[in-house]
Amino acid sequence: MNWLAIGVTLKLAALTSLILVVVGLPIAYWLTFSRRRWKFLVESVVALPLVLPPTVLGFYILVAIGPHSPFGRFYSDVVGHPLPFTFEGLLLASILYSLPFAVQPFATAFDQVDRRLIEASWTLGVSRLQTFVRLIIPLSTAGVVTGVVLSFAHTLGEFGVVLMVGGNIEGVTRTVSIDIYDEVQSLNYAAAAKTALFLLMVSYAVLLLVYAMNRKVWTVWPQK
Amino acid sequence: MAAEMIVDIAKTFPGRQPITASLKVALDPSTVLILFGPSGSGKTTILRCLAGLERPERGVIRCVSHTWLDTGRGICLPPQARRIGYLPQEYALFPTYSVSGNIGYGLSGLSSEERRRRVAEVVTLFRLEGLEHARPGELSGGQQQRVALARAVARRPQLLLLDEPLSALDLPTRATLRAELRTMLRRLAIPAIVVTHDWEEALTLGDQMAVVSNGCVRQVGPPQKVFSRPQNAEVARIVGIETVVQGRIIESCHGLATVDVGSAKLTALANDESGSDVFVCIRAEDVTLEMEGMGVTSARNRLAGQVRDVTSLGAVVRVGIDCGFLLSAMVTRSALDELHLAPGTPVVAAVKAGAVHVVPRRDHA
C-alpha cells in the first residue's frame, strides 16, 4: 500500500473540507437568503462541477492558474513558483470541484430553518451575522456535517481533476486514486486491490458517519 | 409633548390588495392599541412593517421621538435598531435554547452577571421558576406564550408588538390567559400594539382600537366606542357587536350573574365575581322585540323601553331602543310593520341570558 499517496490524499481532503466550511457557509447563506434576481446564475455556477466532466473542469482550472493567465502570473510573481502541478494548485482545484457538495447541503439546511425564528432573533436586537452564528448554524448542524463529510469523501476519490491540475508527483500530488491507476497500468493488481480496499473502507466509514449523525440530529430535534 | 406613534405607510404585494395604514395614537405607558380585523385584512402586515420585518414602499413611521421609517428621506431602521419586543404568532421560540437561553438571547450586550440578574427577574415576573432549563418543546402552550413574552420584554423595549398573542392556544386556556395578559401588560407599563380578530380580546386588552379591513385602517377609537358606534357599515360588519355598554356585576351564583347596566338589570351567563366592572355586549340579531303585555317567554331579560330611532339596512331594520341604556336590535321589515315600530313607540326587548356577553373591563390602575 502506498502510504505516501494515502497521506497526500487525506491531507488534501481534510484541507479541502476545512476551507469549504469557511468559503461554503457564506455562499450558502447568500444563496438561501438573498432576494437578488440573478441569484440563479450563481446557483448554476456553484452546481457546475456536478455535471461537468472532471477533465473539462481540470482543463479550465489549469488554464486559469497557468503562467499565461493574469492570476497565474500574479501568483508566481508573489510566491516565486507557478501554481499548476503543486499541492496548492491541487487544493484550489479540489475546492472548486467539491464546492457543490458542501454548499448544497448547507443551503438546504439553512432553507429549512423557520424564517419566523430568524425574524424573532432580529427583533431581539441580534445582528444578521450573530443570528447566523448563534441560531441558523446550530439549527443546521446536520446539514453542515453532511456538507463537510461529503466534500471530504468526494475529494478522497477525485481523479480527473487531480490528473489535469496536479499531475502525478510522488508525495506532492499523487493521490490514492492516481496511485491505483498507476498500479493497474503496470499490472500490479495486488497493490491496486489493497489501496482500493482502503479507499472503499474510508469512504464507507465516512458515509456511515453522515447517516448516523443525521439520524441522531433528527431524533433530538423532531419539532420541525 | 405627549409620547405618540405616527404611522402612515403603503405596502404592496404582487397580486394582492395594497395595504395602506394611517394612524396616530398616544403612547402612554401601559396603553394598549388593538389592531382589529378579519384574517387577511392586513393587520399582521402593518405590525410587521412596524417591527421592520417588511419594508413599505413609501411612508413614515415615528415612535415617540425616533423616526423608524421615512422613505422620503431614505430612512428605514432595521428591526435590530427599533428597540421593540415582538411576539410573533406561534411564538417562534428557539428550539436549540433552553427557557433561560431564550429569555437571555437578546441580552448579549450586557455583562454575564447583569444578564443572569435580568433573566432571573423576568423568570420571576412571568412565573417560570423551575422551567429555566426546559426546552421549548417540553412546554405547554400557555408556558410557551409566557416564555415568548418574557423574551420580548427582557430587553426592556420601548414598544411591544404582539401578533395574535392568544390564537395558538385552545379555547379554555385562551379565556384564562386573556385576563392574565391584561394584568401583565398593565404591570409592565410598556405600550403595546396587539393584533387580534377576537372581539373579546379587543375589549379586554385594548385602550384604543384601530379597525382594519381590506388593507385600510377604517376607524380608530376606544374599543367600546368603536363597537357601539361604528363609523360606517363596513366597520359595523367587521365588529359585529352593536351594543357594548359598561356595567357592574351585582350578584353572581351558579354561573348566572346579575349585571347592573344603566338603570336596567340584566341576567347573563358569567362566572365573574360580583362587584367587578364589565362590558356587556349584545348582538343586535339576538334581541327580540315584542309589544307590551305579551305572553311569558324563556328569555331571562325583558326590558321595557321606547324606540329611539329606526335605520333601514335593506331587508332588515336596526332599531335603537332606550331601555335604561341604548340597545340595538335587528328585525325584519315585516316585523317592523306588524309591531308599528316608530320613534317613541313603547316596546319590550327580550334577550336570552346566553346572548348577553360579559367581558371583564380593563381597569386603569
Coordinates of C-alpha atoms in Angstrom, one line a residue:
Chain A
M1 CA 0.0 0.0 0.0
N2 CA 1.3 3.5 -0.9
W3 CA 1.2 5.3 2.4
L4 CA 2.7 8.4 0.9
A5 CA -0.3 8.7 -1.5
I6 CA -2.7 8.0 1.3
G7 CA -1.1 10.8 3.3
V8 CA -1.4 13.2 0.4
T9 CA -5.0 12.3 -0.2
L10 CA -6.1 12.6 3.5
K11 CA -4.3 15.9 3.8
L12 CA -5.9 17.2 0.6
A13 CA -9.4 16.0 1.6
A14 CA -9.1 17.4 5.2
L15 CA -7.9 20.8 4.0
T16 CA -10.5 21.0 1.2
S17 CA -13.4 20.3 3.5
L18 CA -12.0 22.7 6.1
I19 CA -11.7 25.5 3.6
L20 CA -15.1 24.7 2.1
V21 CA -16.6 25.3 5.6
V22 CA -15.1 28.8 5.6
V23 CA -16.0 29.6 2.0
G24 CA -19.2 27.5 1.6
L25 CA -21.1 28.8 4.6
P26 CA -21.2 32.4 3.4
I27 CA -22.0 31.3 -0.1
A28 CA -24.8 29.0 1.1
Y29 CA -26.2 31.8 3.3
W30 CA -26.2 34.2 0.4
L31 CA -27.8 31.7 -1.9
T32 CA -30.5 30.9 0.7
F33 CA -31.4 34.4 1.8
S34 CA -30.6 36.8 -1.0
R35 CA -33.5 38.2 -2.9
R36 CA -31.4 39.2 -6.0
R37 CA -33.0 38.2 -9.3
W38 CA -29.7 37.0 -10.8
K39 CA -29.2 34.6 -7.8
F40 CA -29.9 31.6 -10.1
L41 CA -26.7 32.5 -12.1
V42 CA -24.5 31.9 -9.1
E43 CA -26.5 28.9 -8.1
S44 CA -25.8 27.3 -11.5
V45 CA -22.1 28.2 -11.4
V46 CA -21.8 26.5 -8.0
A47 CA -23.6 23.4 -9.3
L48 CA -21.5 23.2 -12.5
P49 CA -18.9 20.7 -11.1
L50 CA -21.8 18.2 -10.5
V51 CA -22.3 17.8 -14.2
L52 CA -19.1 18.9 -15.9
P53 CA -16.6 16.1 -16.7
P54 CA -13.6 16.4 -14.3
T55 CA -11.2 16.7 -17.2
V56 CA -13.1 19.8 -18.6
L57 CA -13.1 21.4 -15.2
G58 CA -9.5 20.5 -14.7
F59 CA -8.6 21.9 -18.1
Y60 CA -10.1 25.3 -17.3
I61 CA -8.6 25.4 -13.9
L62 CA -5.2 24.6 -15.4
V63 CA -5.6 27.4 -17.9
A64 CA -6.8 29.8 -15.3
I65 CA -3.9 29.2 -12.9
G66 CA -1.3 28.7 -15.5
P67 CA 1.5 31.2 -16.3
H68 CA -0.4 32.7 -19.2
S69 CA -3.4 33.9 -17.1
P70 CA -3.2 37.1 -15.1
F71 CA -4.0 35.2 -11.9
G72 CA -1.3 32.6 -12.6
R73 CA 1.3 35.4 -13.4
F74 CA 0.3 37.2 -10.2
Y75 CA 0.7 34.1 -8.1
S76 CA 4.1 33.1 -9.5
D77 CA 5.3 36.7 -9.0
V78 CA 4.2 36.7 -5.4
V79 CA 5.1 33.2 -4.4
G80 CA 8.0 32.6 -6.7
H81 CA 6.8 29.4 -8.5
P82 CA 3.8 28.7 -10.7
L83 CA 0.6 27.1 -9.3
P84 CA 0.0 24.1 -11.6
F85 CA 1.4 20.8 -10.5
T86 CA 1.8 21.8 -6.9
F87 CA -0.1 20.8 -3.8
E88 CA -1.6 24.3 -3.5
G89 CA -2.8 24.2 -7.1
L90 CA -4.3 20.8 -6.5
L91 CA -6.0 22.1 -3.3
L92 CA -7.6 25.0 -5.2
A93 CA -8.9 22.7 -7.9
S94 CA -10.3 20.3 -5.2
I95 CA -12.1 23.2 -3.5
L96 CA -13.8 24.3 -6.8
Y97 CA -14.5 20.7 -7.7
S98 CA -16.2 19.9 -4.3
L99 CA -17.9 23.2 -3.9
P100 CA -21.5 22.0 -4.7
F101 CA -21.0 19.0 -2.3
A102 CA -20.6 21.4 0.6
V103 CA -22.7 24.4 -0.5
Q104 CA -25.8 22.4 -1.4
P105 CA -26.3 20.6 1.9
F106 CA -25.6 23.8 3.8
A107 CA -28.1 25.8 1.7
T108 CA -30.7 23.0 2.1
A109 CA -30.3 23.1 5.8
F110 CA -30.5 26.9 6.0
D111 CA -33.6 26.8 3.9
Q112 CA -35.3 24.5 6.4
V113 CA -34.8 27.0 9.3
D114 CA -38.1 28.6 10.1
R115 CA -38.0 32.2 9.0
R116 CA -40.0 33.3 12.0
L117 CA -37.2 32.2 14.2
I118 CA -34.7 34.3 12.3
E119 CA -37.0 37.3 12.4
A120 CA -37.6 36.8 16.1
S121 CA -33.8 36.9 16.5
W122 CA -33.5 40.2 14.6
T123 CA -36.3 41.9 16.6
L124 CA -34.3 40.9 19.7
G125 CA -31.6 43.2 18.5
V126 CA -29.3 40.5 17.3
S127 CA -27.4 41.3 14.1
R128 CA -27.7 39.2 11.0
L129 CA -24.2 37.8 11.4
Q130 CA -24.8 37.0 15.1
T131 CA -28.2 35.4 14.1
F132 CA -26.3 33.3 11.6
V133 CA -23.7 32.1 14.1
R134 CA -26.0 31.7 17.1
L135 CA -29.2 30.5 15.6
I136 CA -29.0 29.4 12.0
I137 CA -25.8 27.2 12.2
P138 CA -26.9 25.4 15.4
L139 CA -30.2 24.7 13.7
S140 CA -28.4 23.3 10.7
T141 CA -25.8 21.1 12.3
A142 CA -26.9 18.0 10.3
G143 CA -26.6 19.8 7.0
V144 CA -23.3 21.4 7.9
V145 CA -21.8 18.0 8.9
T146 CA -23.2 16.4 5.8
G147 CA -21.6 19.0 3.6
V148 CA -18.2 18.7 5.3
V149 CA -18.2 14.9 5.1
L150 CA -19.5 14.8 1.6
S151 CA -16.8 17.2 0.3
F152 CA -14.2 15.2 2.3
A153 CA -15.4 11.9 0.7
H154 CA -15.7 13.4 -2.7
T155 CA -12.1 14.8 -2.6
L156 CA -10.8 11.4 -1.5
G157 CA -12.0 9.8 -4.7
E158 CA -11.3 12.6 -7.3
F159 CA -9.2 11.5 -10.3
G160 CA -9.7 13.6 -13.4
V161 CA -9.1 17.0 -11.9
V162 CA -6.1 15.7 -10.0
L163 CA -4.6 14.4 -13.1
M164 CA -5.1 17.6 -15.1
V165 CA -4.0 20.1 -12.4
G166 CA -1.8 18.2 -10.1
G167 CA 0.0 15.8 -12.4
N168 CA 1.4 12.8 -10.7
I169 CA 4.2 13.8 -8.4
E170 CA 5.1 11.3 -5.7
G171 CA 4.5 12.7 -2.2
V172 CA 3.1 16.0 -3.6
T173 CA 0.2 15.5 -5.9
R174 CA 0.0 11.7 -6.3
T175 CA -3.3 10.8 -4.6
V176 CA -4.7 7.3 -3.9
S177 CA -6.9 7.2 -7.0
I178 CA -4.0 8.0 -9.2
D179 CA -1.8 5.5 -7.4
I180 CA -4.4 2.8 -8.1
Y181 CA -4.5 3.7 -11.8
D182 CA -0.7 3.5 -11.9
E183 CA -0.6 0.1 -10.3
V184 CA -3.2 -1.2 -12.7
Q185 CA -1.3 0.2 -15.6
S186 CA 1.8 -1.7 -14.5
L187 CA -0.3 -4.8 -14.0
N188 CA 0.3 -4.7 -10.2
Y189 CA -3.2 -5.8 -9.3
A190 CA -2.4 -6.9 -5.7
A191 CA -1.1 -3.4 -4.7
A192 CA -4.0 -1.8 -6.5
A193 CA -6.5 -4.1 -4.7
K194 CA -5.1 -3.2 -1.3
T195 CA -5.2 0.5 -1.9
A196 CA -8.7 0.3 -3.5
L197 CA -10.0 -1.6 -0.5
F198 CA -8.5 1.0 1.8
L199 CA -10.3 3.8 -0.1
L200 CA -13.5 1.9 -0.1
M201 CA -13.4 1.4 3.6
V202 CA -12.6 5.0 4.4
S203 CA -15.4 6.3 2.1
Y204 CA -17.9 3.9 3.6
A205 CA -16.9 4.8 7.1
V206 CA -17.3 8.5 6.3
L207 CA -20.8 7.9 4.8
L208 CA -21.7 5.9 7.8
L209 CA -20.8 8.8 9.9
V210 CA -23.0 11.2 7.9
Y211 CA -26.1 9.0 8.0
A212 CA -25.6 8.2 11.7
M213 CA -25.2 11.9 12.5
N214 CA -28.3 12.8 10.6
R215 CA -30.4 10.2 12.4
K216 CA -29.2 11.5 15.8
V217 CA -29.7 15.1 14.9
W218 CA -33.2 14.5 13.7
T219 CA -34.3 12.5 16.7
V220 CA -33.1 15.3 19.0
W221 CA -34.9 18.0 17.1
P222 CA -38.1 16.5 15.7
Q223 CA -40.2 19.7 16.1
K224 CA -39.6 21.0 12.6
Chain B
M1 CA -45.1 66.7 24.4
A2 CA -47.1 63.6 24.8
A3 CA -45.4 60.4 23.5
E4 CA -47.2 59.3 20.4
M5 CA -46.8 57.0 17.4
I6 CA -47.4 58.2 13.9
V7 CA -47.9 55.7 11.2
D8 CA -48.6 56.5 7.5
I9 CA -47.5 53.7 5.2
A10 CA -48.3 52.0 2.0
K11 CA -47.1 48.4 1.2
T12 CA -48.0 46.4 -1.9
F13 CA -47.6 42.7 -2.6
P14 CA -47.8 41.4 -6.1
G15 CA -51.3 40.2 -6.9
R16 CA -52.8 41.4 -3.6
Q17 CA -54.7 44.4 -2.3
P18 CA -52.2 47.2 -1.3
I19 CA -52.0 47.9 2.4
T20 CA -52.4 51.5 3.5
A21 CA -52.3 52.3 7.2
S22 CA -52.6 55.8 8.6
L23 CA -53.0 56.4 12.3
K24 CA -51.7 58.5 15.1
V25 CA -52.1 57.3 18.7
A26 CA -50.9 58.5 22.1
L27 CA -48.4 56.1 23.6
D28 CA -48.5 56.4 27.3
P29 CA -47.0 53.6 29.4
S30 CA -49.4 50.7 29.5
T31 CA -51.5 51.9 26.6
V32 CA -52.7 49.0 24.5
L33 CA -53.7 49.7 20.9
I34 CA -55.6 46.9 19.3
L35 CA -55.3 46.3 15.5
F36 CA -58.6 44.6 14.9
G37 CA -59.9 43.0 11.7
P38 CA -60.8 39.8 10.0
S39 CA -58.0 37.4 8.8
G40 CA -56.4 38.6 5.6
S41 CA -57.3 42.2 6.3
G42 CA -53.6 43.3 6.5
K43 CA -53.3 43.8 10.3
T44 CA -50.3 41.4 10.6
T45 CA -48.6 43.2 7.7
I46 CA -49.0 46.5 9.4
L47 CA -47.5 45.1 12.6
R48 CA -44.6 43.6 10.6
C49 CA -43.9 47.0 9.0
L50 CA -43.8 48.5 12.5
A51 CA -41.3 45.7 13.5
G52 CA -39.2 46.4 10.5
L53 CA -39.7 43.0 9.0
E54 CA -41.5 44.4 6.0
R55 CA -40.4 47.4 4.1
P56 CA -43.2 49.7 2.9
E57 CA -42.7 51.3 -0.5
R58 CA -43.5 54.7 1.0
G59 CA -44.4 56.2 4.2
V60 CA -43.4 57.4 7.6
I61 CA -43.3 55.6 11.0
R62 CA -42.4 57.7 14.0
C63 CA -42.4 56.3 17.5
V64 CA -42.1 58.9 20.3
S65 CA -39.1 60.9 19.1
H66 CA -37.5 58.3 16.9
T67 CA -38.0 58.0 13.1
W68 CA -38.1 54.4 12.2
L69 CA -39.1 54.9 8.6
D70 CA -39.2 57.9 6.3
T71 CA -39.0 56.8 2.7
G72 CA -38.8 60.4 1.6
R73 CA -35.5 60.8 3.5
G74 CA -34.3 57.3 2.8
I75 CA -34.6 56.2 6.4
C76 CA -35.5 52.6 7.2
L77 CA -34.3 51.3 10.5
P78 CA -33.7 47.5 10.7
P79 CA -35.6 45.6 13.3
Q80 CA -32.5 45.4 15.5
A81 CA -32.4 49.2 15.9
R82 CA -36.1 49.8 16.8
R83 CA -36.0 48.6 20.5
I84 CA -39.2 46.6 20.2
G85 CA -40.4 43.5 21.8
Y86 CA -42.1 41.4 19.1
L87 CA -44.2 38.4 19.8
P88 CA -44.9 36.5 16.5
Q89 CA -47.8 34.2 16.0
E90 CA -46.9 30.7 17.3
Y91 CA -44.2 32.4 19.4
A92 CA -41.1 31.3 17.4
L93 CA -39.1 30.1 20.5
F94 CA -35.6 28.9 19.7
P95 CA -35.6 25.1 19.9
T96 CA -31.8 25.0 20.4
Y97 CA -32.0 27.1 23.6
S98 CA -33.5 26.4 27.0
V99 CA -36.1 28.7 28.5
S100 CA -33.5 30.9 30.1
G101 CA -31.4 30.7 27.0
N102 CA -34.4 32.1 25.0
I103 CA -35.0 34.8 27.5
G104 CA -31.3 35.9 27.6
Y105 CA -30.8 35.5 23.9
G106 CA -31.2 39.2 23.1
L107 CA -29.1 40.4 26.1
S108 CA -25.7 39.7 24.7
G109 CA -24.7 43.3 25.1
L110 CA -24.9 43.0 28.9
S111 CA -22.2 41.6 31.2
S112 CA -22.9 38.0 32.2
E113 CA -23.7 39.0 35.8
E114 CA -26.2 41.6 34.6
R115 CA -27.7 39.2 32.1
R116 CA -28.2 36.5 34.7
R117 CA -29.9 39.0 37.0
R118 CA -32.2 40.3 34.3
V119 CA -33.2 36.7 33.2
A120 CA -33.9 35.8 36.8
E121 CA -36.0 38.9 37.2
V122 CA -38.1 38.2 34.1
V123 CA -38.4 34.5 35.1
T124 CA -39.9 35.5 38.4
L125 CA -42.2 38.1 36.8
F126 CA -43.6 35.5 34.4
R127 CA -43.8 32.7 37.0
L128 CA -41.4 30.5 35.0
E129 CA -39.4 29.3 38.0
G130 CA -38.3 25.7 37.7
L131 CA -38.6 25.8 33.9
E132 CA -35.3 27.6 33.3
H133 CA -33.6 24.5 31.8
A134 CA -36.6 23.1 29.9
R135 CA -36.6 23.1 26.1
P136 CA -39.4 24.9 24.4
G137 CA -40.7 21.6 23.0
E138 CA -41.4 20.4 26.6
L139 CA -43.7 23.4 27.5
S140 CA -47.4 23.7 27.3
G141 CA -49.0 26.4 25.0
G142 CA -49.5 28.8 27.9
Q143 CA -46.0 28.4 29.1
Q144 CA -44.6 28.9 25.6
Q145 CA -46.6 32.1 25.4
R146 CA -45.2 33.3 28.7
V147 CA -41.6 32.5 27.7
A148 CA -42.0 34.3 24.4
L149 CA -43.4 37.4 26.1
A150 CA -40.7 37.2 28.7
R151 CA -38.1 37.0 25.9
A152 CA -39.6 40.1 24.2
V153 CA -39.7 42.0 27.5
A154 CA -36.3 41.1 28.8
R155 CA -34.6 43.8 26.7
R156 CA -36.9 46.5 28.1
P157 CA -38.3 47.5 24.8
Q158 CA -40.0 50.9 24.3
L159 CA -42.9 49.2 22.5
L160 CA -44.4 45.7 22.4
L161 CA -45.8 44.3 19.3
L162 CA -48.0 41.2 19.8
D163 CA -49.3 39.3 16.8
E164 CA -52.4 37.2 17.8
P165 CA -50.9 36.5 21.2
L166 CA -53.6 34.0 22.2
S167 CA -54.7 32.4 19.0
A168 CA -52.3 29.5 19.2
L169 CA -54.0 28.3 22.4
D170 CA -57.0 26.2 22.9
L171 CA -60.2 27.9 23.9
P172 CA -60.4 27.3 27.7
T173 CA -56.7 28.3 28.1
R174 CA -57.3 31.4 26.0
A175 CA -60.0 32.7 28.3
T176 CA -57.7 32.3 31.3
L177 CA -54.7 33.8 29.7
R178 CA -56.6 36.8 28.3
A179 CA -57.1 38.1 31.8
E180 CA -53.5 37.2 32.7
L181 CA -52.2 39.0 29.7
R182 CA -54.2 42.1 30.6
T183 CA -52.7 42.1 34.2
M184 CA -49.2 41.5 32.8
L185 CA -49.4 44.3 30.2
R186 CA -50.6 46.7 32.9
R187 CA -47.8 45.7 35.2
L188 CA -45.1 46.0 32.6
A189 CA -46.1 49.6 31.8
I190 CA -44.8 49.3 28.2
P191 CA -47.1 50.5 25.5
A192 CA -48.3 47.6 23.3
I193 CA -49.8 47.1 19.9
V194 CA -51.9 43.9 19.8
V195 CA -53.2 42.3 16.6
T196 CA -56.4 40.3 17.1
H197 CA -59.5 39.2 15.3
D198 CA -61.2 38.3 18.6
W199 CA -63.6 41.0 19.9
E200 CA -63.5 39.8 23.5
E201 CA -59.7 40.1 23.3
A202 CA -60.0 43.6 21.9
L203 CA -62.4 44.7 24.7
T204 CA -60.4 43.0 27.4
L205 CA -57.0 44.3 26.5
G206 CA -57.5 47.5 24.5
D207 CA -57.5 51.1 25.4
Q208 CA -57.5 52.2 21.8
M209 CA -58.6 50.2 18.8
A210 CA -58.0 50.5 15.1
V211 CA -60.3 48.6 12.8
V212 CA -58.5 47.2 9.7
S213 CA -60.2 45.8 6.7
N214 CA -59.1 45.3 3.1
G215 CA -55.7 46.8 3.9
C216 CA -57.0 50.1 5.4
V217 CA -57.5 51.5 8.8
R218 CA -61.2 52.3 9.0
Q219 CA -61.8 53.7 12.4
V220 CA -59.7 54.5 15.5
G221 CA -61.1 55.0 19.0
P222 CA -61.7 53.4 22.4
P223 CA -62.9 49.8 21.8
Q224 CA -66.3 50.4 23.5
K225 CA -67.0 53.4 21.3
V226 CA -65.9 51.6 18.1
F227 CA -68.0 48.6 18.9
S228 CA -71.2 50.6 19.8
R229 CA -70.8 53.4 17.4
P230 CA -69.1 52.1 14.2
Q231 CA -68.5 55.0 11.8
N232 CA -69.8 53.1 8.7
A233 CA -71.4 49.9 7.6
E234 CA -68.0 48.3 6.8
V235 CA -66.8 48.7 10.4
A236 CA -70.2 47.6 11.8
R237 CA -70.0 44.5 9.7
I238 CA -66.5 43.7 10.9
V239 CA -67.0 44.3 14.6
G240 CA -70.4 42.6 14.6
I241 CA -71.4 43.6 18.1
E242 CA -73.9 46.5 18.1
T243 CA -74.4 47.0 21.8
V244 CA -71.4 47.5 24.1
V245 CA -72.2 49.1 27.5
Q246 CA -70.4 49.4 30.8
G247 CA -71.9 47.5 33.7
R248 CA -71.2 46.1 37.1
I249 CA -71.9 42.6 38.4
I250 CA -74.0 42.9 41.5
E251 CA -74.7 39.2 42.1
S252 CA -73.2 36.0 40.8
C253 CA -74.0 32.4 41.6
H254 CA -74.1 29.1 39.8
G255 CA -72.8 30.6 36.6
L256 CA -75.6 33.2 36.4
A257 CA -74.7 36.8 37.0
T258 CA -76.9 39.8 37.5
V259 CA -75.4 42.9 35.9
D260 CA -76.3 46.5 36.6
V261 CA -76.4 48.4 33.4
G262 CA -77.6 52.0 33.5
S263 CA -80.9 51.8 35.2
A264 CA -81.6 48.2 34.0
K265 CA -80.6 44.9 35.4
L266 CA -79.6 42.0 33.1
T267 CA -79.1 38.3 33.7
A268 CA -76.1 36.9 31.9
L269 CA -74.1 33.6 31.9
A270 CA -70.9 34.6 33.6
N271 CA -68.6 33.5 36.4
D272 CA -67.1 36.8 37.2
E273 CA -67.1 37.9 40.8
S274 CA -69.8 40.3 42.0
G275 CA -68.6 43.9 42.2
S276 CA -66.4 43.6 39.1
D277 CA -66.7 46.1 36.3
V278 CA -67.6 44.6 32.9
F279 CA -68.5 45.4 29.4
V280 CA -71.9 44.0 28.4
C281 CA -72.1 43.0 24.8
I282 CA -75.2 42.1 22.9
R283 CA -75.6 41.4 19.2
A284 CA -78.5 43.1 17.5
E285 CA -79.6 39.8 16.0
D286 CA -80.1 38.3 19.4
V287 CA -82.6 40.9 20.5
T288 CA -86.3 40.1 20.0
L289 CA -88.9 42.9 20.1
E290 CA -92.4 42.4 21.3
M291 CA -95.4 44.6 22.3
E292 CA -96.1 45.2 26.0
G293 CA -98.2 42.6 27.8
M294 CA -97.5 39.7 25.5
G295 CA -97.1 36.2 26.9
V296 CA -94.3 34.6 29.0
T297 CA -91.1 33.6 27.2
S298 CA -87.9 31.8 28.2
A299 CA -85.8 34.9 27.7
R300 CA -84.4 35.9 31.0
N301 CA -84.2 39.6 30.1
R302 CA -87.3 41.5 29.3
L303 CA -86.6 45.2 29.1
A304 CA -89.3 47.7 28.6
G305 CA -88.3 50.8 26.7
Q306 CA -89.1 53.2 23.9
V307 CA -88.0 53.1 20.3
R308 CA -85.5 55.9 19.7
D309 CA -84.6 55.5 16.1
V310 CA -85.1 53.2 13.2
T311 CA -82.4 52.7 10.5
S312 CA -83.2 50.8 7.3
L313 CA -80.5 48.3 6.2
G314 CA -82.2 46.8 3.2
A315 CA -84.1 43.6 4.2
V316 CA -83.5 44.3 7.9
V317 CA -84.0 47.3 10.1
R318 CA -81.9 48.4 13.0
V319 CA -84.0 49.7 15.9
G320 CA -82.4 51.7 18.7
I321 CA -84.2 51.2 22.0
D322 CA -83.8 53.3 25.1
C323 CA -84.4 50.8 28.0
G324 CA -82.2 52.2 30.7
F325 CA -79.3 52.0 28.2
L326 CA -79.2 52.2 24.5
L327 CA -79.8 48.8 22.9
S328 CA -79.7 47.9 19.2
A329 CA -82.0 45.3 17.8
M330 CA -82.1 43.9 14.3
V331 CA -85.6 43.0 13.0
T332 CA -87.0 42.3 9.6
R333 CA -89.0 44.9 7.7
S334 CA -92.3 42.9 8.1
A335 CA -91.8 42.7 11.9
L336 CA -91.4 46.4 11.9
D337 CA -94.7 46.9 10.1
E338 CA -96.5 44.4 12.3
L339 CA -95.4 46.0 15.5
H340 CA -95.9 49.5 14.1
L341 CA -92.5 50.5 15.4
A342 CA -91.6 54.2 15.1
P343 CA -89.6 56.5 17.3
G344 CA -91.5 56.9 20.6
T345 CA -93.3 53.6 20.5
P346 CA -93.2 51.6 23.7
V347 CA -91.7 48.2 23.2
V348 CA -90.3 45.2 25.2
A349 CA -86.8 43.9 24.2
A350 CA -86.2 40.3 25.1
V351 CA -82.7 38.9 25.3
K352 CA -81.7 35.4 26.4
A353 CA -79.1 35.2 29.2
G354 CA -76.8 33.3 26.9
A355 CA -76.8 36.2 24.4
V356 CA -75.6 38.7 27.0
H357 CA -71.8 38.5 26.8
V358 CA -69.9 39.8 29.7
V359 CA -66.3 40.9 29.2
P360 CA -64.1 41.9 32.1
R361 CA -63.2 45.6 31.8
R362 CA -59.7 46.7 31.7
D363 CA -59.3 48.9 34.8
H364 CA -56.8 51.7 34.6
A365 CA -54.9 51.5 37.8

